[in-house]
Short mmCIF file of C-alpha atoms and ligand atoms in Angstrom, two decimals:
data_model
loop_
_atom_site.label_atom_id
_atom_site.label_comp_id
_atom_site.label_asym_id
_atom_site.label_seq_id
_atom_site.Cartn_x
_atom_site.Cartn_y
_atom_site.Cartn_z
CA MET A 1 122.58 -51.24 35.07
CA ALA A 2 120.33 -48.46 33.97
CA ARG A 3 117.01 -48.97 34.91
CA LYS A 4 114.28 -48.13 31.77
CA LYS A 5 111.43 -46.16 32.83
CA THR A 6 108.33 -46.75 31.09
CA LYS A 7 105.95 -43.48 30.77
CA VAL A 8 102.28 -43.88 32.16
CA GLU A 9 100.07 -41.87 30.10
CA THR A 10 97.86 -39.06 32.03
CA ALA A 11 94.55 -38.37 31.49
CA ALA A 12 95.34 -35.46 29.85
CA GLU A 13 97.63 -37.12 27.51
CA LYS A 14 94.87 -39.32 26.58
CA GLU A 15 92.22 -36.95 25.80
CA THR A 16 94.57 -34.64 23.43
CA LYS A 17 95.88 -37.87 21.22
CA PRO A 18 93.86 -37.58 17.68
CA VAL A 19 91.70 -41.01 17.16
CA GLU A 20 92.83 -43.46 15.32
CA TYR A 21 90.76 -43.53 12.49
CA MET A 22 89.89 -46.79 10.09
CA GLU A 23 89.10 -46.14 6.94
CA PRO A 24 86.35 -48.11 5.06
CA ARG A 25 88.62 -51.38 3.35
CA ARG A 26 88.18 -51.34 -0.40
CA SER A 27 89.29 -53.72 -2.33
CA VAL A 28 91.13 -52.98 -5.91
CA ALA A 29 92.31 -55.21 -8.59
CA PHE A 30 94.90 -53.26 -10.63
CA ILE A 31 95.05 -54.66 -14.14
CA GLY A 32 97.97 -53.93 -16.61
CA SER A 33 100.78 -54.32 -18.74
CA GLU A 34 103.70 -53.86 -16.69
CA CYS A 35 104.81 -53.66 -13.19
CA HIS A 36 108.36 -52.88 -11.97
CA PRO A 37 110.82 -55.69 -10.96
CA PHE A 38 108.74 -57.81 -13.33
CA VAL A 39 109.06 -56.14 -16.30
CA LYS A 40 109.09 -52.28 -17.14
CA THR A 41 109.43 -50.48 -20.42
CA GLY A 42 108.61 -46.67 -18.92
CA GLY A 43 106.62 -45.05 -16.27
CA LEU A 44 103.71 -47.44 -16.23
CA GLY A 45 105.55 -49.87 -14.61
CA ASP A 46 106.98 -48.10 -11.89
CA VAL A 47 103.47 -46.60 -11.40
CA MET A 48 101.85 -49.90 -11.11
CA TYR A 49 104.07 -50.93 -8.80
CA ALA A 50 104.17 -48.00 -6.48
CA LEU A 51 100.37 -46.80 -6.35
CA PRO A 52 99.04 -50.43 -5.16
CA LYS A 53 101.54 -50.64 -2.85
CA GLU A 54 100.90 -46.92 -1.18
CA LEU A 55 97.16 -47.86 -1.20
CA ALA A 56 97.82 -50.95 0.92
CA LYS A 57 99.15 -48.83 3.53
CA MET A 58 95.59 -47.12 3.14
CA ASN A 59 93.25 -50.15 3.59
CA CYS A 60 93.09 -50.86 0.25
CA ASP A 61 93.30 -54.64 -0.66
CA VAL A 62 95.28 -54.94 -3.59
CA ARG A 63 95.95 -57.78 -6.53
CA VAL A 64 97.40 -56.30 -9.38
CA ILE A 65 97.09 -59.01 -12.12
CA LEU A 66 99.60 -58.85 -14.70
CA PRO A 67 100.71 -61.40 -17.48
CA ARG A 68 103.17 -63.88 -17.08
CA TYR A 69 105.39 -62.83 -19.62
CA GLU A 70 108.56 -65.56 -20.30
CA CYS A 71 110.71 -62.59 -20.26
CA ILE A 72 110.38 -61.80 -16.21
CA PRO A 73 113.51 -62.81 -14.67
CA TRP A 74 113.84 -66.09 -13.35
CA GLU A 75 114.65 -64.64 -9.78
CA TYR A 76 111.02 -63.51 -9.60
CA GLN A 77 109.45 -66.61 -11.57
CA GLU A 78 110.52 -69.32 -9.55
CA LYS A 79 109.12 -67.34 -6.36
CA MET A 80 105.84 -67.40 -7.96
CA VAL A 81 103.24 -69.90 -6.15
CA TYR A 82 100.73 -72.43 -8.50
CA ARG A 83 97.09 -70.70 -7.34
CA GLY A 84 95.18 -72.68 -10.07
CA GLU A 85 94.31 -73.04 -13.37
CA PHE A 86 91.30 -73.18 -15.77
CA TYR A 87 90.33 -73.79 -19.29
CA MET A 88 88.09 -70.02 -20.67
CA ASP A 89 86.78 -69.87 -24.60
CA LEU A 90 88.14 -67.13 -26.52
CA GLY A 91 86.02 -64.79 -28.96
CA ASN A 92 84.95 -66.91 -31.80
CA THR A 93 88.46 -68.82 -32.14
CA GLY A 94 86.45 -72.13 -31.05
CA ARG A 95 89.43 -72.87 -28.50
CA ASN A 96 89.30 -73.86 -25.41
CA ILE A 97 92.32 -72.04 -23.66
CA TYR A 98 94.26 -72.65 -20.81
CA VAL A 99 94.71 -70.20 -18.03
CA GLY A 100 96.86 -70.48 -14.77
CA ILE A 101 97.45 -68.26 -12.29
CA MET A 102 100.58 -67.70 -10.82
CA GLU A 103 100.94 -65.81 -6.87
CA TYR A 104 103.51 -63.78 -5.65
CA GLU A 105 103.21 -61.37 -2.46
CA GLU A 106 105.25 -58.06 -1.43
CA ASP A 107 104.33 -55.31 0.65
CA GLY A 108 100.98 -56.58 1.42
CA VAL A 109 100.34 -56.41 -2.12
CA VAL A 110 99.46 -59.65 -4.08
CA TYR A 111 100.67 -59.91 -7.66
CA ASP A 112 98.42 -62.49 -9.59
CA PHE A 113 100.07 -63.44 -13.64
CA ILE A 114 98.26 -64.89 -15.91
CA ASP A 115 99.63 -67.68 -17.35
CA ASN A 116 99.43 -69.05 -20.79
CA LYS A 117 102.91 -69.87 -22.68
CA GLU A 118 101.61 -69.86 -25.92
CA PHE A 119 100.49 -65.82 -25.71
CA PHE A 120 103.27 -64.88 -23.52
CA SER A 121 106.24 -65.67 -25.31
CA GLY A 122 109.24 -63.68 -26.47
CA PRO A 123 111.84 -61.76 -25.27
CA LYS A 124 109.75 -58.54 -24.55
CA PRO A 125 106.21 -57.76 -23.47
CA TYR A 126 105.22 -55.85 -26.54
CA PHE A 127 105.31 -56.62 -30.32
CA ASN A 128 103.28 -55.26 -32.78
CA LEU A 129 99.78 -55.13 -33.38
CA ILE A 130 98.90 -58.25 -34.52
CA ASP A 131 100.59 -60.16 -31.83
CA ASP A 132 99.56 -58.03 -29.52
CA ILE A 133 95.82 -57.80 -30.02
CA PRO A 134 95.61 -61.28 -29.68
CA LYS A 135 97.49 -60.96 -26.60
CA PHE A 136 95.76 -58.42 -24.43
CA CYS A 137 91.97 -59.78 -25.52
CA LEU A 138 93.42 -62.80 -24.05
CA PHE A 139 94.61 -61.02 -20.70
CA SER A 140 91.82 -58.75 -20.17
CA LYS A 141 89.44 -61.44 -20.44
CA ALA A 142 91.34 -63.91 -18.18
CA ALA A 143 92.15 -61.38 -15.37
CA LEU A 144 88.24 -61.10 -14.77
CA ALA A 145 88.02 -65.26 -15.11
CA ALA A 146 90.46 -65.48 -12.51
CA LEU A 147 88.72 -63.39 -10.11
CA ASN A 148 85.87 -65.22 -10.21
CA PHE A 149 87.84 -68.44 -10.61
CA LEU A 150 89.89 -67.27 -7.14
CA ASN A 151 86.56 -66.17 -5.69
CA TRP A 152 88.01 -62.29 -4.61
CA ILE A 153 85.56 -59.83 -6.01
CA PRO A 154 86.77 -56.37 -5.58
CA ASN A 155 85.20 -53.19 -5.28
CA ILE A 156 86.86 -51.64 -7.89
CA VAL A 157 88.68 -52.79 -11.30
CA HIS A 158 91.59 -50.20 -12.04
CA CYS A 159 92.53 -50.79 -15.30
CA HIS A 160 95.83 -49.15 -16.99
CA ASP A 161 96.27 -48.45 -20.85
CA TRP A 162 95.00 -49.79 -23.87
CA GLN A 163 96.35 -53.39 -23.27
CA ALA A 164 93.60 -53.80 -20.24
CA ALA A 165 90.91 -51.12 -21.67
CA LEU A 166 88.70 -54.07 -22.80
CA VAL A 167 88.44 -54.96 -18.87
CA PRO A 168 85.37 -52.25 -18.50
CA VAL A 169 84.00 -53.46 -22.09
CA TYR A 170 84.07 -56.98 -21.19
CA LEU A 171 82.70 -56.17 -17.40
CA ARG A 172 79.53 -54.72 -18.58
CA THR A 173 78.99 -57.71 -21.63
CA LEU A 174 80.30 -60.66 -21.17
CA PHE A 175 81.14 -60.85 -17.61
CA SER A 176 78.06 -58.77 -16.41
CA ASP A 177 75.93 -61.62 -15.12
CA THR A 178 78.80 -63.34 -13.07
CA PRO A 179 80.14 -62.19 -9.73
CA VAL A 180 82.96 -59.84 -10.36
CA GLY A 181 80.61 -57.98 -12.76
CA GLY A 182 79.14 -55.33 -9.87
CA ALA A 183 83.03 -54.25 -9.55
CA ARG A 184 83.07 -50.64 -10.63
CA SER A 185 85.74 -50.03 -12.97
CA ILE A 186 88.45 -47.26 -13.61
CA LEU A 187 90.59 -46.96 -16.80
CA THR A 188 94.01 -44.69 -16.42
CA ILE A 189 95.21 -43.45 -19.61
CA HIS A 190 98.92 -43.27 -19.09
CA ASN A 191 99.77 -42.72 -22.84
CA LEU A 192 96.90 -41.85 -25.35
CA ARG A 193 98.97 -42.44 -28.41
CA PHE A 194 98.68 -46.12 -27.77
CA GLN A 195 94.83 -47.05 -28.58
CA GLY A 196 94.73 -50.68 -30.05
CA ILE A 197 93.32 -49.84 -32.99
CA TYR A 198 92.48 -52.28 -35.59
CA ASP A 199 90.38 -53.94 -38.64
CA ILE A 200 86.97 -54.66 -37.04
CA LYS A 201 86.96 -58.27 -38.22
CA THR A 202 90.24 -59.16 -36.13
CA ILE A 203 89.10 -57.90 -32.93
CA ARG A 204 85.63 -59.28 -33.07
CA TYR A 205 87.56 -62.49 -33.60
CA TRP A 206 89.60 -62.26 -30.60
CA THR A 207 87.00 -60.85 -28.46
CA GLY A 208 83.84 -62.12 -29.20
CA LEU A 209 82.01 -58.78 -28.59
CA PRO A 210 78.49 -58.39 -29.88
CA ASP A 211 78.06 -56.32 -32.82
CA GLY A 212 76.50 -53.25 -31.44
CA VAL A 213 79.69 -52.30 -29.92
CA PHE A 214 81.86 -52.19 -33.16
CA ASP A 215 78.84 -50.20 -35.15
CA ASN A 216 78.33 -47.58 -32.56
CA PRO A 217 80.99 -45.14 -32.87
CA ARG A 218 80.52 -43.61 -29.42
CA LEU A 219 81.36 -47.71 -28.04
CA LEU A 220 84.77 -49.46 -29.84
CA GLY A 221 83.91 -47.87 -33.84
CA GLN A 222 86.62 -46.20 -34.97
CA ASP A 223 84.99 -45.94 -38.50
CA TRP A 224 83.65 -48.13 -40.87
CA LEU A 225 86.96 -50.93 -41.07
CA ASP A 226 88.58 -50.35 -37.44
CA ALA A 227 87.94 -51.24 -34.13
CA ASN A 228 89.19 -48.79 -30.72
CA ILE A 229 89.84 -51.17 -27.78
CA MET A 230 90.75 -47.25 -25.93
CA LYS A 231 87.88 -46.04 -27.38
CA GLY A 232 85.55 -48.87 -25.95
CA GLY A 233 87.50 -48.51 -22.68
CA LEU A 234 86.70 -44.74 -22.03
CA ALA A 235 82.84 -45.31 -23.10
CA PHE A 236 82.42 -48.15 -20.32
CA ALA A 237 84.36 -47.37 -17.70
CA ASP A 238 82.63 -46.06 -14.89
CA ARG A 239 85.85 -43.41 -13.83
CA ILE A 240 88.47 -42.13 -16.50
CA THR A 241 91.52 -40.87 -14.56
CA THR A 242 95.02 -39.54 -16.38
CA VAL A 243 98.57 -38.97 -14.82
CA SER A 244 98.06 -35.12 -14.50
CA PRO A 245 95.43 -32.68 -14.70
CA ASN A 246 97.25 -30.53 -17.01
CA TYR A 247 97.34 -33.49 -19.41
CA ALA A 248 93.39 -34.38 -18.72
CA GLY A 249 92.89 -30.91 -20.30
CA GLU A 250 95.26 -31.55 -23.31
CA ILE A 251 93.65 -34.58 -24.29
CA GLN A 252 90.22 -32.74 -25.15
CA THR A 253 91.96 -30.68 -27.71
CA PRO A 254 92.59 -31.71 -30.99
CA GLU A 255 96.08 -30.99 -30.41
CA TYR A 256 97.07 -33.82 -27.60
CA GLY A 257 93.39 -35.90 -28.12
CA GLU A 258 95.04 -38.46 -30.78
CA THR A 259 91.74 -37.94 -32.55
CA LEU A 260 89.74 -38.66 -29.14
CA ASP A 261 89.71 -35.13 -28.18
CA GLU A 262 85.68 -35.11 -29.18
CA HIS A 263 85.36 -38.81 -27.49
CA LEU A 264 86.87 -37.29 -23.92
CA ARG A 265 85.23 -33.79 -24.34
CA TYR A 266 81.40 -36.43 -24.13
CA HIS A 267 82.94 -38.52 -21.16
CA ASN A 268 84.81 -35.18 -19.84
CA CYS A 269 82.55 -35.53 -16.08
CA LYS A 270 84.21 -38.24 -15.19
CA LEU A 271 87.49 -37.65 -16.55
CA ARG A 272 89.72 -36.64 -13.80
CA GLY A 273 93.93 -35.69 -13.79
CA ILE A 274 96.02 -37.17 -10.91
CA VAL A 275 99.22 -36.58 -10.81
CA ASN A 276 101.91 -39.38 -10.72
CA GLY A 277 104.51 -39.90 -7.87
CA ILE A 278 107.99 -41.83 -7.27
CA ASP A 279 108.19 -44.36 -5.04
CA CYS A 280 111.11 -43.02 -2.61
CA ASP A 281 112.05 -45.98 -1.09
CA VAL A 282 113.02 -47.32 -4.53
CA TRP A 283 114.25 -43.94 -5.12
CA ASN A 284 115.94 -42.17 -1.98
CA PRO A 285 119.64 -41.09 -2.64
CA ASP A 286 120.34 -41.41 1.10
CA THR A 287 120.30 -45.26 1.02
CA ASP A 288 120.32 -45.98 -3.22
CA PRO A 289 123.05 -48.75 -3.30
CA VAL A 290 124.25 -48.62 -6.52
CA LEU A 291 125.32 -44.68 -6.14
CA ALA A 292 128.93 -44.23 -5.56
CA ALA A 293 128.31 -42.00 -2.52
CA ASN A 294 124.87 -41.57 -0.75
CA TYR A 295 123.56 -37.82 0.71
CA ASN A 296 120.72 -36.28 1.19
CA GLN A 297 119.82 -32.13 1.76
CA LYS A 298 122.54 -31.81 3.99
CA ASN A 299 125.27 -32.70 2.04
CA ALA A 300 124.17 -33.24 -1.04
CA VAL A 301 126.30 -30.58 -3.10
CA LYS A 302 129.17 -32.56 -1.89
CA GLY A 303 127.89 -35.87 -2.44
CA LYS A 304 127.16 -35.17 -5.79
CA LYS A 305 130.37 -33.77 -6.66
CA LYS A 306 131.48 -37.36 -5.93
CA ASN A 307 128.50 -39.07 -7.67
CA LYS A 308 129.54 -36.93 -11.26
CA LEU A 309 133.28 -37.95 -10.89
CA ALA A 310 132.20 -41.47 -10.30
CA LEU A 311 129.92 -41.23 -13.35
CA GLN A 312 132.61 -39.79 -15.87
CA LYS A 313 134.74 -42.43 -15.30
CA GLU A 314 132.31 -45.04 -15.60
CA LEU A 315 130.96 -43.67 -18.95
CA GLY A 316 134.54 -42.56 -20.02
CA LEU A 317 134.03 -38.92 -20.16
CA GLU A 318 136.55 -36.14 -18.90
CA GLU A 319 136.88 -36.61 -15.07
CA ASP A 320 136.66 -33.06 -13.72
CA GLN A 321 133.77 -32.32 -10.99
CA ASN A 322 133.39 -28.51 -12.30
CA LYS A 323 132.02 -29.63 -15.75
CA TYR A 324 128.49 -28.64 -15.90
CA VAL A 325 126.71 -32.02 -16.98
CA ILE A 326 123.45 -32.57 -18.46
CA GLY A 327 121.41 -36.15 -18.49
CA LEU A 328 119.12 -37.35 -20.77
CA ILE A 329 117.13 -40.61 -19.80
CA SER A 330 114.39 -42.07 -21.61
CA ARG A 331 112.65 -44.30 -24.30
CA LEU A 332 113.99 -42.50 -27.42
CA THR A 333 110.86 -42.36 -29.49
CA ASN A 334 109.00 -39.66 -31.22
CA GLN A 335 107.29 -38.11 -28.02
CA LYS A 336 110.28 -37.13 -25.93
CA GLY A 337 111.51 -34.12 -28.04
CA LEU A 338 114.71 -36.15 -29.13
CA ASP A 339 114.82 -33.97 -32.05
CA LEU A 340 114.93 -30.90 -30.40
CA VAL A 341 117.94 -32.29 -28.89
CA ASN A 342 119.78 -33.16 -31.88
CA ALA A 343 119.53 -30.04 -33.41
CA ILE A 344 121.18 -28.01 -30.68
CA VAL A 345 123.85 -30.54 -29.33
CA PRO A 346 127.26 -28.89 -31.34
CA GLN A 347 126.08 -25.61 -29.47
CA VAL A 348 125.40 -27.12 -26.31
CA LEU A 349 128.68 -28.63 -25.90
CA ASP A 350 131.56 -26.29 -25.30
CA GLU A 351 134.66 -27.19 -22.84
CA PHE A 352 132.87 -26.78 -19.79
CA THR A 353 129.71 -29.10 -20.81
CA GLN A 354 129.36 -32.71 -20.86
CA ILE A 355 125.98 -34.52 -21.96
CA VAL A 356 125.04 -37.80 -21.11
CA VAL A 357 121.98 -39.60 -23.00
CA LEU A 358 120.85 -43.10 -21.74
CA GLY A 359 118.11 -44.53 -23.81
CA THR A 360 117.36 -47.29 -26.53
CA GLY A 361 114.30 -47.13 -28.99
CA ASP A 362 113.92 -45.96 -32.46
CA ARG A 363 116.93 -46.54 -34.67
CA ASN A 364 117.32 -43.19 -36.04
CA TYR A 365 117.58 -41.44 -32.57
CA GLU A 366 120.26 -44.56 -31.11
CA ASP A 367 122.26 -43.58 -34.31
CA SER A 368 122.62 -39.98 -33.96
CA PHE A 369 123.33 -40.47 -30.70
CA ARG A 370 126.39 -42.82 -31.33
CA TYR A 371 127.40 -40.14 -34.15
CA TYR A 372 127.76 -37.20 -31.41
CA GLU A 373 129.67 -39.51 -29.06
CA ASN A 374 132.27 -40.15 -31.47
CA ARG A 375 132.21 -36.81 -32.92
CA PHE A 376 132.68 -35.02 -29.14
CA ARG A 377 134.76 -38.32 -27.37
CA GLY A 378 135.14 -37.22 -23.90
CA GLN A 379 132.16 -34.69 -24.05
CA PHE A 380 129.16 -36.69 -24.71
CA SER A 381 128.10 -40.43 -23.78
CA ALA A 382 125.62 -42.17 -25.37
CA CYS A 383 124.40 -45.14 -23.53
CA ILE A 384 122.19 -46.77 -26.16
CA GLN A 385 120.85 -49.44 -23.32
CA TYR A 386 118.48 -50.08 -20.67
CA ASP A 387 119.77 -50.22 -17.48
CA GLU A 388 118.32 -49.44 -14.46
CA ALA A 389 121.40 -48.76 -11.97
CA ARG A 390 122.92 -46.68 -14.50
CA ALA A 391 119.88 -44.72 -14.50
CA HIS A 392 120.08 -43.98 -10.77
CA ARG A 393 123.73 -43.21 -11.06
CA ILE A 394 122.67 -40.59 -13.77
CA TYR A 395 120.38 -39.03 -11.97
CA ALA A 396 122.86 -38.78 -8.99
CA GLY A 397 125.67 -37.82 -10.80
CA VAL A 398 124.37 -35.09 -13.39
CA ASP A 399 123.53 -31.28 -12.33
CA SER A 400 120.55 -31.26 -14.93
CA LEU A 401 118.04 -33.52 -16.83
CA LEU A 402 116.63 -32.83 -19.78
CA VAL A 403 112.61 -33.08 -20.91
CA PRO A 404 111.81 -31.85 -23.83
CA SER A 405 108.83 -33.60 -24.59
CA ARG A 406 106.45 -33.33 -27.49
CA PHE A 407 103.91 -34.19 -24.84
CA GLU A 408 104.37 -35.98 -21.80
CA PRO A 409 101.23 -37.27 -19.94
CA CYS A 410 103.62 -37.14 -16.62
CA GLY A 411 106.85 -37.66 -16.94
CA LEU A 412 108.63 -39.42 -13.83
CA THR A 413 112.38 -38.70 -14.99
CA GLN A 414 111.79 -34.97 -13.70
CA LEU A 415 110.76 -36.39 -10.20
CA ASN A 416 113.28 -38.60 -10.31
CA ALA A 417 115.86 -36.03 -11.15
CA MET A 418 114.70 -33.15 -8.63
CA HIS A 419 114.46 -36.02 -5.66
CA TYR A 420 118.30 -36.58 -6.29
CA GLY A 421 118.78 -32.70 -6.53
CA THR A 422 119.39 -32.77 -10.52
CA VAL A 423 118.05 -29.56 -11.88
CA PRO A 424 115.05 -30.43 -14.76
CA ILE A 425 114.86 -28.65 -17.52
CA VAL A 426 111.70 -29.31 -19.41
CA ARG A 427 109.09 -28.23 -22.13
CA GLU A 428 105.53 -27.00 -20.08
CA THR A 429 103.57 -29.59 -21.49
CA GLY A 430 101.55 -32.46 -19.78
CA GLY A 431 102.98 -33.49 -16.51
CA LEU A 432 106.19 -31.69 -16.90
CA LYS A 433 104.03 -28.24 -16.43
CA ASP A 434 102.22 -29.30 -13.71
CA THR A 435 105.44 -30.63 -11.14
CA VAL A 436 108.35 -28.29 -12.64
CA GLU A 437 107.99 -24.70 -11.22
CA PRO A 438 109.92 -22.29 -13.60
CA TYR A 439 113.03 -20.35 -11.96
CA ASN A 440 112.50 -17.19 -11.04
CA GLN A 441 115.33 -14.99 -10.43
CA TYR A 442 113.49 -12.23 -8.70
CA THR A 443 111.74 -14.08 -5.97
CA GLY A 444 114.16 -17.48 -5.59
CA SER A 445 111.50 -19.56 -6.34
CA GLY A 446 110.82 -22.63 -8.69
CA ASN A 447 112.62 -25.83 -9.01
CA GLY A 448 114.14 -25.71 -12.54
CA PHE A 449 114.01 -24.15 -16.42
CA THR A 450 111.17 -24.31 -18.56
CA PHE A 451 110.53 -23.26 -22.55
CA ASP A 452 106.83 -23.54 -24.04
CA ARG A 453 106.75 -23.93 -27.94
CA TYR A 454 108.13 -27.03 -29.57
CA GLU A 455 111.10 -25.32 -30.79
CA SER A 456 115.10 -26.34 -30.55
CA GLY A 457 115.65 -22.37 -30.06
CA LEU A 458 114.18 -22.44 -26.77
CA LEU A 459 114.99 -25.38 -25.61
CA LEU A 460 118.74 -24.08 -26.19
CA ASP A 461 117.75 -20.98 -24.34
CA ALA A 462 116.77 -23.10 -21.81
CA ILE A 463 119.95 -24.37 -21.21
CA ASN A 464 121.85 -21.41 -21.67
CA ARG A 465 120.03 -19.76 -18.83
CA SER A 466 120.48 -23.11 -17.03
CA LYS A 467 124.01 -22.89 -17.35
CA THR A 468 124.64 -18.54 -16.71
CA LEU A 469 122.49 -19.50 -12.96
CA TYR A 470 125.10 -22.61 -12.65
CA PHE A 471 128.51 -21.38 -13.58
CA THR A 472 127.59 -17.52 -12.63
CA GLU A 473 125.34 -17.76 -9.57
CA ARG A 474 126.18 -21.12 -7.73
CA GLU A 475 124.95 -20.00 -4.73
CA TYR A 476 121.25 -19.72 -5.99
CA TRP A 477 121.86 -23.27 -8.31
CA ASP A 478 122.59 -24.87 -4.87
CA GLU A 479 119.73 -23.80 -3.00
CA MET A 480 117.41 -24.77 -6.04
CA LEU A 481 119.16 -28.29 -5.99
CA ILE A 482 117.91 -28.46 -1.94
CA ARG A 483 114.57 -26.85 -3.05
CA ASP A 484 114.00 -29.57 -5.60
CA MET A 485 115.23 -32.69 -2.76
CA ASN A 486 112.54 -30.75 -0.59
CA LYS A 487 109.85 -31.04 -2.84
CA ASP A 488 107.37 -33.61 -2.13
CA VAL A 489 107.16 -35.67 -4.89
CA SER A 490 106.27 -39.14 -3.42
CA TRP A 491 102.80 -40.97 -3.70
CA GLY A 492 101.23 -40.01 -0.76
CA ASN A 493 99.41 -37.19 -1.92
CA SER A 494 98.02 -38.68 -5.34
CA ALA A 495 97.18 -42.14 -3.41
CA ARG A 496 94.61 -40.25 -1.64
CA GLN A 497 93.26 -39.23 -4.36
CA TYR A 498 92.77 -42.33 -6.06
CA ARG A 499 91.56 -43.73 -2.45
CA ASP A 500 89.12 -41.09 -2.46
CA LEU A 501 88.01 -41.52 -5.89
CA TYR A 502 87.35 -45.16 -5.04
CA MET A 503 85.07 -43.94 -1.79
CA GLU A 504 83.17 -41.74 -4.50
CA LEU A 505 82.37 -45.02 -6.84
CA THR A 506 81.41 -47.21 -3.43
CA PRO A 507 80.19 -44.72 -1.09
CA TRP A 508 78.33 -47.61 1.08
P1 ADP B 601 107.69 -43.08 -20.33
O1 ADP B 601 106.86 -44.05 -19.19
O2 ADP B 601 106.92 -42.15 -21.18
O3 ADP B 601 108.67 -43.77 -20.53
P2 ADP B 601 108.62 -41.57 -17.85
O4 ADP B 601 108.97 -40.44 -17.74
O5 ADP B 601 107.02 -41.83 -17.21
O6 ADP B 601 108.32 -41.80 -19.17
O7 ADP B 601 109.16 -42.95 -17.11
C1 ADP B 601 110.04 -43.48 -17.57
C2 ADP B 601 111.08 -44.49 -16.49
O8 ADP B 601 111.74 -45.03 -17.38
C3 ADP B 601 111.63 -43.85 -15.44
O9 ADP B 601 111.95 -44.57 -14.50
C4 ADP B 601 113.09 -43.67 -15.95
O10 ADP B 601 113.93 -43.76 -15.05
C5 ADP B 601 112.90 -45.13 -16.83
N1 ADP B 601 113.78 -45.11 -18.08
C6 ADP B 601 113.90 -44.85 -19.43
N2 ADP B 601 114.64 -45.24 -20.20
C7 ADP B 601 115.72 -45.93 -19.04
C8 ADP B 601 117.01 -46.72 -19.28
N3 ADP B 601 117.34 -46.70 -21.17
N4 ADP B 601 117.56 -47.57 -18.91
C9 ADP B 601 116.58 -47.24 -17.43
N5 ADP B 601 115.20 -46.68 -16.78
C10 ADP B 601 114.72 -46.04 -17.97
C1 GLC B 602 103.03 -42.87 -19.88
C2 GLC B 602 103.34 -41.76 -19.90
C3 GLC B 602 104.49 -40.65 -19.16
C4 GLC B 602 103.95 -40.95 -17.52
C5 GLC B 602 103.95 -42.87 -17.43
C6 GLC B 602 103.54 -43.40 -16.42
O1 GLC B 602 104.22 -43.98 -19.97
O2 GLC B 602 104.37 -41.16 -21.04
O3 GLC B 602 104.24 -39.56 -19.31
O4 GLC B 602 104.61 -40.60 -16.45
O5 GLC B 602 103.20 -43.36 -18.61
O6 GLC B 602 102.33 -42.72 -15.78
#
């Protein structure tokens, strides 16, 4: 039997080895309203899962605080461990409200779920503002109270979107004299369209915040009638981030500022844009268990063809690997540029082209895609559903993916697409502009096809340019596909920027 040799390190080798630098440990509480795999309606859920995981690798002690929604699948509920309970007052309700803490741990990240059956019941996380305002007032307050209760006082409280935007406000008001009051706060804007605006009376009732914050137009005051939770969070947070540098600039303009552009310009010295990444363990075509065939950069062209055929079969489309298949995976809302898509479907479809849509949302979009499926049987597939596994198979099986958004803070579907060797066709807005470099036929560079103004004709033109390359210069298309797969869309770089921001806020 061959003996295994143990290598003895020489003195020279020892000297050239880089000294391992242990970064100072920082503790961070992530507070937000959704997180994959427990509950997800869009990209926020992906970020709340992937970013803490990446930060945990960078010597951050991370806890993610979430509502314990009734709709979290039982397979996760049953693994949660009871950590304690307490009672808490809430605003001017005069009630003493139960708060339970249920815990779950994975990949070095601890998840603490705030339990209260009355507030977090129902089949989905969000309903309408009348229900959601009390829910997230309770959640934000209970999240801070839970940190005190657990005696786990973080250096940083990192809050996400309007549902957690009351946290920085509470931190500097009702909680300022409690242990957690010493933490620094960051509010990340994933989508400025949703701000939690409601009449002052109601928000005062549920939060119990002092009158001064409502009267002041630089704090929660929206106008004489309404209060704005996001606005208050932005004012009280120590730092504001958003999910791409381009969107950070855009939201300071009236066009994209959703009426908070002036407020954001006022606070712009604490505003920063950090582009999202994707979790390359969850999104990996080489190991993805739900694909018909796994592939990597070396065999992508062949691998994608197999996935295309399997997808066509799955969706009842004409099975032909030479068809050009265009995908769309999206919440079906006004943000996503679906009017542009609707306007041009008949012009895009020809005997060589197919379209696959996966999404749920506004009734008018769902219906118009169903109409196209009926009209173009075998060529157009409308999957009006939310289905993670099918999304993976679409990213793998289509040739290109449309993201023609009206506005897009970052966008993850174009990143998933590129990682799966699918060429994105995007509007040059928000994070789409930061992440997709337009194809340049002269230099052979770029990752996808882009257009600027929000016009259906320009989207059609971009799709036609993609078709021309696909059908007439396939070798260049294949090169782009590999370039896209090689592009670094992981969280590494961006998690580092968040970490630097944490250090900037806690420089000791
Ligand atoms: P947004 O957060 O605005 O919805 P993003 O592009 O940031 O947009 O993130 C969308 C995420 O949700 C992606 O991970 C995408 O794959 C997923 N997704 C969207 N619609 C569906 C659907 N119908 N089924 C499965 N996944 C979906
Ligand atoms: C929001 C945005 C999307 C972004 C996601 C995650 O839902 O619409 O652009 O990628 O949040 O940050």
